[in-house]
Amino acid sequence: MAGTSFANRPPGLFWLDYLKTPTPSDERIRRRNLSKTLARTLDRTAVLGNDDDYGHQGCVNAVSWAEDGNLLLTAGDDTTVRLWRMDPASDSSGSDYPFVCRSVIQTGHRANIFNCDMLPYSNKIVTCAGDRQIRVFDATIALDVRDGLETEFSARELSGRVIRCHKHRVKKIVTEESPDLFLSLSEDGTVRQHDLRVKHRCTEGECPSPLVEMRDSDGDFVELSNMSLSRMTPYQFVVVGESPCGYLFDRRQLKRVMEYEWGTVPRAGEGVTTCVRRFGRPPQVPTNERSRQLDHISGCRMSNTNGHEVILSYLKDKIYLFSTLDDPIMNDNMSKTEKPIVAPNPKPVPRKTRKESSRSIDEPMLAEGHSEDEEEGEPDLVGEDSSDDDEEDEEEELEAFFNERSSPNEWLYPGVPIVHPRRSYSGHRSRDTIKDVNFLGPYDEYVVSGSDDGNWFVWHKDTGKVHGIYEGDDSVVNVVEGHPHLPLVAVSGIDHTVKLFSTAPRGESGSSRMHKAHEIIEGNERYKPVLRIPLASLLMQHIMRTDSEGGEGQGEDGAPPGCPTQ
């Protein structure tokens, strides 16, 4: 078998070992070994699918480990869910992790699938998509397939159930410790809890009230992008979207507990959840209304190992680490707060200035052992036209135009205390697509995210230093998901394939880009999009999109839109 030889493997990390039920002492040893293994350099160990007739036929937007890591679920623009299992007998690539696609679920969605997951203690698979629908499948017969490739199952064969409670695209599914309960988040500004044991008719207005309904001062819905829940604190969840803050909600209705932990109590008649904290970055300069409208948080994740740490990924900015244990501030006007703990991304400056100035404490740091030297006369990392004054003026003009047409995005939940970040993580680029962010490691010791440059980044959580940069996609990486027990990471994006990364044999990695880390980071910081579309054309497209009916999540002739529109 190719890859790392069995003799050189760390003890307890071969995938067959995890078919056994571990004792508590065994589990501690495995977690410790897994942490040590993930500290090493990784390399691409397998590619799931190809560009022809095997695997997905569109961008892969969702990756989820199930059955305690024995099963990998993937879904995307081709509206299918694919079930991948490890089977050495059916894999000819010689990979240490021989995943093969046994089953394919034709979901019946009419637009891109954004998320999929398996409900715990069951064979039920849940998907959500741009057609505003949530679909639930009893995948028992699909899971029982043990030979052959890509056996297809229709929604009818799997007793598919359709839920139409949301009014706009559904972006996220979050499972709970139940085979029947799960949460969903939508661009209609709501978070809903679904109980499969209680049936209702969505078309007749019988849908239960949402847990959260976020609207601005004009009454318009706030477009939500992501949410997260920690198994350590399942009564809390974080919600993010088109807002400068992330919002922590508590579902408990116990007055004494809420007052003791948060200093607030649930208010009668104001919903079944209470917003108890806001997470926001303090700006480096006074914040005006226009810059507030540009804020968008695309990804969030709560730690499953401690329950109090939260990471948020901002579009056109960094990733920030927060804690629910930190003391908040009560000032709503964050532009008047004291000197920020962590500043936003610095604006690009001329190369000469960067050489002459000393490194800021908030600039990306590289882990020890990686060179940061910069040779004299090194060419610019982006084209000269990227800094053209006319194009910069055009971008500002477009942003100002659309901000004037959109409803103002005021600070939501005024009076709720705001928590500032503990640390930031930078170096990647997040502008073109909606990217998730994640923790990695048995103790959540790393932070990982995709990037618009086709790489995915690994940072030390406690120091903020860049630990690894790996090539994961030909264009953009959107999803990074670590295996629950093995030193294995699944990565997906614009490509039609899923890449698996594991420990590099003898530390030699063909996918690592750490030797070019300084160039990559500086190039991402200096990057500016080149806008060449006339303003009149954009205006017409915007009006047509706004006036169209029933077109959310679909392109021309009902076809799913391309990946960059996520």
Coordinates of C-alpha atoms in Angstrom, one line a residue:
M1 CA 0.0 0.0 0.0
A2 CA 1.4 3.4 -1.0
G3 CA 1.9 6.3 1.4
T4 CA 3.2 6.1 4.9
S5 CA 4.4 2.6 5.8
F6 CA 2.7 0.7 8.6
A7 CA 6.0 0.6 10.5
N8 CA 6.3 4.4 10.7
R9 CA 2.7 5.0 11.7
P10 CA 2.1 6.6 15.1
P11 CA 0.4 4.0 17.4
G12 CA -3.4 3.9 17.4
L13 CA -3.8 6.0 14.2
F14 CA -4.5 3.4 11.6
W15 CA -8.2 3.6 10.5
L16 CA -8.9 -0.1 11.2
D17 CA -8.1 0.5 14.9
Y18 CA -11.1 2.7 15.2
L19 CA -13.6 -0.1 14.4
K20 CA -12.9 -1.2 18.0
T21 CA -14.6 0.3 21.0
P22 CA -12.0 2.3 22.9
T23 CA -11.6 2.3 26.7
P24 CA -11.3 5.7 28.4
S25 CA -7.6 5.3 28.7
D26 CA -7.3 4.3 25.1
E27 CA -9.3 7.3 24.0
R28 CA -6.9 9.7 25.9
I29 CA -3.9 8.0 24.3
R30 CA -5.5 8.3 20.8
R31 CA -6.3 12.0 21.3
R32 CA -2.8 12.7 22.4
N33 CA -1.3 10.8 19.4
L34 CA -3.7 12.5 17.0
S35 CA -2.7 15.9 18.3
K36 CA 1.0 15.1 17.8
T37 CA 0.3 13.7 14.3
L38 CA -1.6 16.8 13.2
A39 CA 1.4 18.9 14.2
R40 CA 3.3 17.4 11.3
T41 CA 3.2 18.4 7.7
L42 CA 0.2 17.1 5.7
D43 CA -0.1 16.0 2.1
R44 CA -2.9 15.1 -0.3
T45 CA -3.5 11.4 0.1
A46 CA -6.6 10.9 -2.1
V47 CA -9.0 12.6 -4.5
L48 CA -12.6 11.6 -4.4
G49 CA -14.1 11.7 -7.9
N50 CA -12.8 12.9 -11.2
D51 CA -13.8 15.3 -13.9
D52 CA -15.4 12.7 -16.1
D53 CA -18.0 10.1 -14.9
Y54 CA -17.1 9.4 -11.3
G55 CA -18.1 11.6 -8.4
H56 CA -19.8 15.0 -8.4
Q57 CA -20.6 16.9 -11.6
G58 CA -20.5 20.3 -10.0
C59 CA -19.0 22.3 -7.2
V60 CA -19.0 20.5 -3.8
N61 CA -20.5 22.8 -1.2
A62 CA -21.0 20.4 1.7
V63 CA -18.7 17.8 3.4
S64 CA -19.8 16.0 6.6
W65 CA -18.4 13.0 8.5
A66 CA -21.0 10.5 9.7
E67 CA -21.1 7.2 11.6
D68 CA -18.3 8.3 13.8
G69 CA -16.1 9.0 10.8
N70 CA -16.7 5.7 8.9
L71 CA -18.8 7.5 6.3
L72 CA -18.3 10.7 4.4
L73 CA -21.3 12.6 3.0
T74 CA -20.8 15.2 0.2
A75 CA -23.2 17.3 -1.7
G76 CA -23.2 20.3 -4.1
D77 CA -24.4 21.9 -7.3
D78 CA -25.4 18.7 -9.0
T79 CA -28.1 18.3 -6.3
T80 CA -26.9 14.8 -5.3
V81 CA -25.7 13.4 -2.0
R82 CA -22.8 10.9 -2.3
L83 CA -21.9 8.4 0.3
W84 CA -18.2 7.5 0.6
R85 CA -16.8 4.6 2.6
M86 CA -13.4 3.2 3.2
D87 CA -12.9 -0.1 1.4
P88 CA -9.3 -1.3 0.7
A89 CA -10.6 -4.2 -1.5
S90 CA -12.3 -1.8 -4.0
D91 CA -9.6 0.9 -4.2
S92 CA -6.8 0.6 -6.7
S93 CA -5.1 3.9 -6.0
G94 CA -3.1 2.6 -3.1
S95 CA -4.3 5.3 -0.7
D96 CA -4.0 4.9 3.0
Y97 CA -7.6 6.0 3.2
P98 CA -9.3 4.2 0.3
F99 CA -12.7 5.9 0.1
V100 CA -15.1 4.8 -2.6
C101 CA -18.6 6.1 -3.5
R102 CA -21.1 3.3 -2.8
S103 CA -24.4 5.2 -3.1
V104 CA -25.8 8.3 -4.7
I105 CA -29.0 10.0 -3.6
Q106 CA -30.9 11.9 -6.2
T107 CA -32.4 14.4 -3.8
G108 CA -34.9 16.2 -6.1
H109 CA -33.7 19.6 -5.1
R110 CA -34.1 22.2 -7.9
A111 CA -31.1 24.3 -6.8
N112 CA -27.6 24.0 -5.2
I113 CA -27.4 22.0 -2.1
F114 CA -25.6 24.1 0.6
N115 CA -25.4 21.7 3.5
C116 CA -26.1 18.0 4.4
D117 CA -25.8 16.0 7.5
M118 CA -26.9 12.7 9.2
L119 CA -29.0 12.8 12.3
P120 CA -27.4 11.1 15.2
Y121 CA -28.6 7.6 16.2
S122 CA -30.4 7.2 12.9
N123 CA -30.1 6.5 9.2
K124 CA -31.7 9.9 8.3
I125 CA -29.9 12.3 6.0
V126 CA -31.0 15.9 5.9
T127 CA -30.2 18.4 3.1
C128 CA -30.9 22.1 2.5
A129 CA -30.7 24.0 -0.7
G130 CA -31.3 27.2 -2.7
D131 CA -34.8 26.1 -3.7
R132 CA -35.9 27.0 -0.1
Q133 CA -36.5 23.4 0.8
I134 CA -35.2 21.0 3.4
R135 CA -35.4 17.3 2.5
V136 CA -35.1 14.3 4.8
F137 CA -34.3 10.8 3.6
D138 CA -34.4 7.4 5.3
A139 CA -31.1 6.2 3.8
T140 CA -31.1 2.7 5.3
I141 CA -31.0 0.9 2.0
A142 CA -28.4 3.3 0.6
L143 CA -26.2 2.8 3.6
D144 CA -26.4 -1.0 3.3
V145 CA -24.7 -1.0 -0.2
R146 CA -21.3 -2.7 0.3
D147 CA -20.2 -3.4 -3.2
G148 CA -20.4 -1.7 -6.6
L149 CA -19.9 2.0 -7.4
E150 CA -22.5 4.9 -7.3
T151 CA -25.7 2.9 -6.9
E152 CA -28.4 5.5 -7.4
F153 CA -31.4 6.0 -5.2
S154 CA -34.3 8.4 -5.8
A155 CA -36.0 10.5 -3.2
R156 CA -39.1 8.3 -3.5
E157 CA -37.1 5.1 -2.8
L158 CA -35.8 6.7 0.4
S159 CA -39.2 8.0 1.6
G160 CA -38.1 11.6 1.1
R161 CA -39.8 14.2 3.1
V162 CA -40.0 17.9 2.0
I163 CA -40.1 20.8 4.5
R164 CA -41.0 24.2 3.2
C165 CA -41.0 26.4 6.3
H166 CA -38.4 28.9 5.0
K167 CA -39.1 31.6 2.5
H168 CA -35.7 32.0 1.0
R169 CA -32.5 29.9 0.4
V170 CA -31.7 27.5 3.3
K171 CA -28.0 27.7 4.0
K172 CA -27.3 25.5 7.1
I173 CA -28.4 22.4 9.0
V174 CA -27.2 21.8 12.6
T175 CA -28.0 18.5 14.2
E176 CA -28.7 17.9 17.9
E177 CA -28.3 14.9 20.0
S178 CA -31.5 13.4 18.7
P179 CA -32.6 11.3 15.7
D180 CA -35.6 13.6 15.2
L181 CA -34.5 17.2 16.1
F182 CA -32.4 19.6 14.0
L183 CA -32.0 23.3 13.4
S184 CA -32.0 25.2 10.1
L185 CA -30.9 28.7 9.1
S186 CA -32.1 30.6 6.0
E187 CA -31.5 33.8 4.2
D188 CA -35.0 34.8 5.2
G189 CA -33.5 35.9 8.6
T190 CA -34.9 32.9 10.6
V191 CA -33.6 30.0 12.6
R192 CA -36.0 27.1 13.0
Q193 CA -36.1 23.9 15.0
H194 CA -37.7 20.9 13.3
D195 CA -39.1 17.9 15.1
L196 CA -39.7 15.0 12.7
R197 CA -42.1 13.4 15.1
V198 CA -44.6 16.2 14.7
K199 CA -46.0 16.6 11.2
H200 CA -47.5 19.7 9.8
R201 CA -48.5 21.3 6.5
C202 CA -46.2 24.1 5.4
T203 CA -48.5 25.2 2.7
E204 CA -51.4 25.9 5.1
G205 CA -49.4 28.0 7.5
E206 CA -49.0 25.4 10.2
C207 CA -45.2 25.8 10.6
P208 CA -44.0 26.3 14.2
S209 CA -42.7 29.8 15.1
P210 CA -39.0 30.3 14.4
L211 CA -36.5 30.3 17.3
V212 CA -34.9 33.4 15.8
E213 CA -36.3 36.0 13.4
M214 CA -33.8 38.8 12.6
R215 CA -35.0 41.9 10.9
D216 CA -33.6 45.4 10.6
S217 CA -35.1 48.7 11.6
D218 CA -37.2 48.8 8.4
G219 CA -38.7 45.4 9.0
D220 CA -36.7 43.7 6.2
F221 CA -35.1 40.3 6.9
V222 CA -31.4 40.2 7.6
E223 CA -29.7 37.7 5.3
L224 CA -28.1 35.0 7.5
S225 CA -25.2 32.9 6.3
N226 CA -24.2 30.4 9.0
M227 CA -24.8 29.1 12.5
S228 CA -23.1 26.8 14.9
L229 CA -23.8 24.8 18.1
S230 CA -21.5 23.1 20.5
R231 CA -22.2 19.7 22.0
M232 CA -20.7 21.0 25.3
T233 CA -23.4 23.8 25.5
P234 CA -26.3 22.5 23.3
Y235 CA -28.7 25.2 24.7
Q236 CA -26.6 27.9 23.0
F237 CA -26.0 28.7 19.3
V238 CA -24.3 31.4 17.3
V239 CA -25.8 33.1 14.2
V240 CA -24.0 35.2 11.6
G241 CA -24.8 36.9 8.3
E242 CA -25.1 40.4 6.9
S243 CA -24.2 42.2 10.1
P244 CA -21.0 43.4 11.8
C245 CA -21.6 41.1 14.7
G246 CA -22.2 37.4 15.5
Y247 CA -25.1 36.7 17.9
L248 CA -25.2 34.2 20.7
F249 CA -28.6 32.9 21.6
D250 CA -29.6 30.9 24.7
R251 CA -32.7 28.7 24.6
R252 CA -33.1 28.2 28.3
Q253 CA -36.1 29.9 29.9
L254 CA -34.9 29.6 33.6
K255 CA -34.8 33.1 35.0
R256 CA -32.4 32.4 37.8
V257 CA -29.8 30.6 35.5
M258 CA -30.0 33.3 32.8
E259 CA -29.7 36.1 35.2
Y260 CA -26.7 34.5 36.9
E261 CA -24.8 33.6 33.7
W262 CA -25.7 36.6 31.4
G263 CA -27.1 39.3 33.6
T264 CA -30.4 39.2 31.7
V265 CA -33.7 37.3 31.9
P266 CA -36.0 35.9 29.2
R267 CA -38.8 38.4 28.4
A268 CA -42.4 37.1 28.1
G269 CA -43.8 37.2 24.7
E270 CA -40.5 37.9 22.9
G271 CA -39.7 34.5 21.5
V272 CA -38.3 31.2 22.8
T273 CA -34.7 32.3 22.7
T274 CA -32.7 35.2 24.2
C275 CA -29.8 37.0 22.5
V276 CA -27.3 37.2 25.4
R277 CA -24.1 38.3 23.7
R278 CA -22.8 39.9 20.5
F279 CA -19.4 39.2 19.1
G280 CA -17.8 42.0 17.2
R281 CA -14.4 43.4 16.1
P282 CA -13.6 46.9 17.3
P283 CA -12.9 49.1 14.2
Q284 CA -9.5 50.8 13.8
V285 CA -11.2 53.9 12.6
P286 CA -14.7 55.4 13.3
T287 CA -17.4 53.4 11.7
N288 CA -19.8 55.1 9.4
E289 CA -23.1 53.8 8.0
R290 CA -21.6 52.8 4.7
S291 CA -18.8 50.6 6.2
R292 CA -21.4 48.9 8.4
Q293 CA -23.5 47.9 5.4
L294 CA -20.4 46.2 3.9
D295 CA -19.9 43.9 6.9
H296 CA -20.7 40.3 6.3
I297 CA -19.7 37.3 8.4
S298 CA -19.7 34.2 6.3
G299 CA -18.5 31.5 8.7
C300 CA -18.8 30.7 12.4
R301 CA -17.9 27.7 14.7
M302 CA -18.3 27.0 18.4
S303 CA -15.7 24.8 20.0
N304 CA -16.8 21.2 20.8
T305 CA -14.1 20.7 23.3
N306 CA -14.7 23.6 25.7
G307 CA -18.0 25.1 24.6
H308 CA -17.0 28.8 25.1
E309 CA -14.7 29.6 22.2
V310 CA -16.2 31.0 19.0
I311 CA -14.5 31.8 15.7
L312 CA -16.0 34.1 13.1
S313 CA -14.8 34.6 9.5
Y314 CA -15.4 38.0 8.0
L315 CA -15.7 38.6 4.2
K316 CA -12.8 40.8 3.1
D317 CA -11.1 40.6 6.5
K318 CA -9.7 38.1 9.0
I319 CA -10.9 35.3 11.2
Y320 CA -11.4 36.3 14.9
L321 CA -11.5 34.2 18.0
F322 CA -14.0 35.1 20.8
S323 CA -14.9 33.6 24.1
T324 CA -18.3 33.7 25.9
L325 CA -16.3 33.8 29.2
D326 CA -14.7 37.2 28.4
D327 CA -16.1 40.3 30.0
P328 CA -18.2 42.3 27.5
I329 CA -18.6 46.0 26.9
M330 CA -22.0 47.8 27.1
N331 CA -21.2 50.5 24.5
D332 CA -23.3 50.0 21.4
N333 CA -21.3 52.6 19.4
M334 CA -18.2 50.5 18.8
S335 CA -16.5 53.4 16.9
K336 CA -16.2 55.2 20.2
T337 CA -14.6 52.3 22.1
E338 CA -11.0 52.4 23.3
K339 CA -8.0 51.2 21.3
P340 CA -9.0 47.9 19.6
I341 CA -7.6 44.6 20.8
V342 CA -7.3 43.3 17.3
A343 CA -7.3 45.6 14.3
P344 CA -9.0 44.9 10.9
N345 CA -6.9 44.0 7.9
P346 CA -4.6 46.8 7.0
K347 CA -5.1 48.5 3.7
P348 CA -2.6 47.6 1.0
V349 CA 0.5 49.9 1.1
P350 CA 3.3 50.4 -1.4
R351 CA 6.0 47.7 -1.3
K352 CA 8.7 50.2 -0.4
T353 CA 6.7 51.3 2.7
R354 CA 6.3 47.7 3.8
K355 CA 10.0 47.1 3.6
E356 CA 10.9 50.2 5.5
S357 CA 8.3 49.8 8.2
S358 CA 8.6 47.3 11.0
R359 CA 6.2 44.3 11.2
S360 CA 3.0 45.0 13.0
I361 CA 2.0 42.7 15.8
D362 CA -1.2 42.1 13.9
E363 CA 0.3 41.0 10.6
P364 CA 0.4 37.3 9.7
M365 CA 3.0 35.3 11.6
L366 CA 4.6 32.1 10.3
A367 CA 5.4 29.2 12.5
E368 CA 9.0 28.7 13.5
G369 CA 11.1 27.0 10.9
H370 CA 9.6 28.8 7.9
S371 CA 11.5 31.6 6.2
E372 CA 10.1 35.1 6.1
D373 CA 13.1 36.5 4.2
E374 CA 12.3 38.8 1.2
E375 CA 14.8 39.2 -1.6
E376 CA 15.5 42.7 -2.9
G377 CA 14.0 43.4 -6.3
E378 CA 11.4 40.7 -5.9
P379 CA 8.6 41.4 -8.4
D380 CA 5.1 42.4 -7.2
L381 CA 2.8 39.5 -6.5
V382 CA -0.2 41.0 -8.3
G383 CA -0.5 42.7 -11.6
E384 CA 0.2 46.4 -11.9
D385 CA -3.3 47.1 -13.1
S386 CA -4.8 45.8 -9.8
S387 CA -3.8 49.1 -8.1
D388 CA -5.1 51.3 -11.0
D389 CA -6.8 54.4 -9.6
D390 CA -9.7 54.2 -12.1
E391 CA -10.6 50.6 -11.1
E392 CA -10.4 51.5 -7.4
D393 CA -12.8 54.4 -8.0
E394 CA -15.1 52.1 -10.0
E395 CA -15.2 49.6 -7.1
E396 CA -16.0 52.3 -4.6
E397 CA -18.7 53.8 -6.9
L398 CA -20.4 50.4 -7.3
E399 CA -20.3 49.7 -3.6
A400 CA -21.8 53.1 -2.8
F401 CA -24.5 52.7 -5.4
F402 CA -25.7 49.4 -4.1
N403 CA -25.5 50.5 -0.5
E404 CA -27.8 53.4 -1.3
R405 CA -30.4 51.1 -2.8
S406 CA -30.3 48.6 0.0
S407 CA -32.0 49.0 3.3
P408 CA -29.7 50.2 6.2
N409 CA -28.2 47.4 8.2
E410 CA -28.4 48.8 11.7
W411 CA -26.8 47.2 14.7
L412 CA -29.2 44.4 15.8
Y413 CA -30.2 43.7 19.4
P414 CA -29.1 47.1 20.9
G415 CA -28.2 46.9 24.5
V416 CA -26.9 43.4 24.4
P417 CA -23.3 43.4 25.6
I418 CA -20.6 43.1 23.0
V419 CA -17.5 40.8 23.4
H420 CA -14.3 41.8 21.6
P421 CA -11.9 39.2 20.0
R422 CA -9.1 37.5 21.8
R423 CA -7.0 36.9 18.7
S424 CA -7.1 37.1 14.9
Y425 CA -5.9 34.9 12.0
S426 CA -4.9 36.3 8.7
G427 CA -3.1 35.5 5.5
H428 CA -5.9 33.9 3.5
R429 CA -8.3 35.7 1.2
S430 CA -12.0 35.6 1.6
R431 CA -13.9 37.8 -0.9
D432 CA -15.4 35.8 -3.8
T433 CA -17.4 33.0 -2.1
I434 CA -19.1 32.2 1.3
K435 CA -16.5 30.2 3.2
D436 CA -16.9 28.2 6.4
V437 CA -14.3 28.2 9.2
N438 CA -13.5 25.4 11.5
F439 CA -11.5 24.1 14.4
L440 CA -9.1 21.2 13.9
G441 CA -7.6 18.7 16.3
P442 CA -8.8 16.7 19.3
Y443 CA -8.4 19.7 21.5
D444 CA -9.4 22.3 18.9
E445 CA -5.8 23.4 18.9
Y446 CA -5.9 24.7 15.3
V447 CA -8.1 27.0 13.2
V448 CA -8.6 26.2 9.5
S449 CA -10.2 28.0 6.6
G450 CA -10.2 27.9 2.8
S451 CA -9.1 30.8 0.6
D452 CA -9.8 32.4 -2.8
D453 CA -6.3 31.5 -4.0
G454 CA -7.1 27.8 -4.0
N455 CA -5.2 27.1 -0.8
W456 CA -6.4 26.2 2.7
F457 CA -4.7 27.6 5.8
V458 CA -3.9 26.2 9.2
W459 CA -3.2 28.5 12.2
H460 CA -2.1 27.7 15.8
K461 CA -5.2 28.8 17.8
D462 CA -3.2 30.0 20.8
T463 CA -0.6 32.0 18.9
G464 CA -2.2 33.0 15.6
K465 CA 0.8 31.8 13.7
V466 CA 0.4 30.2 10.3
H467 CA 1.1 26.4 10.8
G468 CA 0.4 25.2 7.2
I469 CA -0.7 26.3 3.8
Y470 CA -1.8 23.6 1.4
E471 CA -3.1 23.6 -2.2
G472 CA -6.6 22.3 -2.1
D473 CA -8.4 23.5 -5.2
D474 CA -7.7 24.8 -8.7
S475 CA -9.5 28.0 -7.8
V476 CA -11.2 28.4 -4.4
V477 CA -11.5 26.3 -1.2
N478 CA -14.7 26.8 0.7
V479 CA -15.0 23.9 3.1
V480 CA -12.4 22.2 5.4
E481 CA -13.6 19.4 7.7
G482 CA -11.4 17.3 9.9
H483 CA -12.1 13.6 10.7
P484 CA -13.3 13.1 14.3
H485 CA -10.6 10.5 15.1
L486 CA -8.0 10.2 12.4
P487 CA -5.3 12.6 11.1
L488 CA -7.5 13.1 8.0
V489 CA -8.9 16.4 6.5
A490 CA -11.5 16.6 3.8
V491 CA -11.4 19.8 1.6
S492 CA -13.8 21.0 -1.1
G493 CA -14.5 24.0 -3.2
I494 CA -15.1 25.0 -6.8
D495 CA -13.6 21.8 -8.2
H496 CA -15.9 18.8 -8.7
T497 CA -13.8 16.6 -6.5
V498 CA -13.0 16.3 -2.7
K499 CA -9.4 16.2 -1.6
L500 CA -8.2 14.2 1.4
F501 CA -5.1 15.3 3.4
S502 CA -3.2 13.2 5.9
T503 CA 0.3 13.1 7.3
A504 CA 3.0 13.4 4.7
P505 CA 5.4 10.4 4.5
R506 CA 8.8 11.4 5.9
G507 CA 7.5 15.0 6.1
E508 CA 7.8 15.5 2.3
S509 CA 4.6 17.1 1.0
G510 CA 3.9 17.9 -2.6
S511 CA 0.8 20.0 -1.6
S512 CA 2.4 22.2 1.1
R513 CA 3.0 25.8 0.1
M514 CA 4.8 26.9 3.2
H515 CA 8.0 27.5 1.2
K516 CA 6.0 30.3 -0.6
A517 CA 4.1 31.4 2.5
H518 CA 5.4 35.0 2.5
E519 CA 4.5 35.5 -1.2
I520 CA 1.1 33.9 -0.8
I521 CA 0.2 36.0 2.3
E522 CA 1.4 39.2 0.9
G523 CA -0.3 38.5 -2.4
N524 CA -3.6 37.9 -0.6
E525 CA -3.2 41.2 1.4
R526 CA -2.5 43.2 -1.7
Y527 CA -5.1 41.6 -3.9
K528 CA -7.7 43.9 -5.4
P529 CA -10.5 42.7 -7.7
V530 CA -10.5 44.1 -11.2
L531 CA -14.0 45.3 -12.0
R532 CA -14.7 45.8 -15.7
I533 CA -18.5 45.5 -15.9
P534 CA -20.3 48.8 -16.7
L535 CA -22.3 50.3 -14.0
A536 CA -25.5 50.4 -16.2
S537 CA -25.2 46.7 -16.8
L538 CA -24.9 45.9 -13.1
L539 CA -27.9 48.2 -12.4
M540 CA -30.1 46.4 -14.9
Q541 CA -29.1 42.9 -13.5
H542 CA -29.8 44.1 -10.0
I543 CA -33.3 45.4 -10.9
M544 CA -34.1 42.2 -12.8
R545 CA -33.0 40.0 -9.9
T546 CA -35.0 42.1 -7.4
D547 CA -38.2 42.1 -9.5
S548 CA -38.1 38.4 -10.5
E549 CA -40.4 36.0 -8.7
G550 CA -39.5 32.6 -7.5
G551 CA -35.9 32.8 -8.7
E552 CA -34.0 32.5 -5.5
G553 CA -31.2 29.9 -5.9
Q554 CA -31.8 29.4 -9.7
G555 CA -30.2 30.8 -12.8
E556 CA -31.6 30.9 -16.4
D557 CA -34.1 28.2 -17.2
G558 CA -34.2 27.1 -13.6
A559 CA -30.5 25.9 -13.7
P560 CA -28.5 26.1 -10.5
P561 CA -26.3 29.2 -10.3
G562 CA -22.5 28.9 -10.3
C563 CA -20.5 28.4 -7.2
P564 CA -19.3 32.0 -6.7
T565 CA -22.8 33.1 -5.9
Q566 CA -23.0 31.1 -2.7

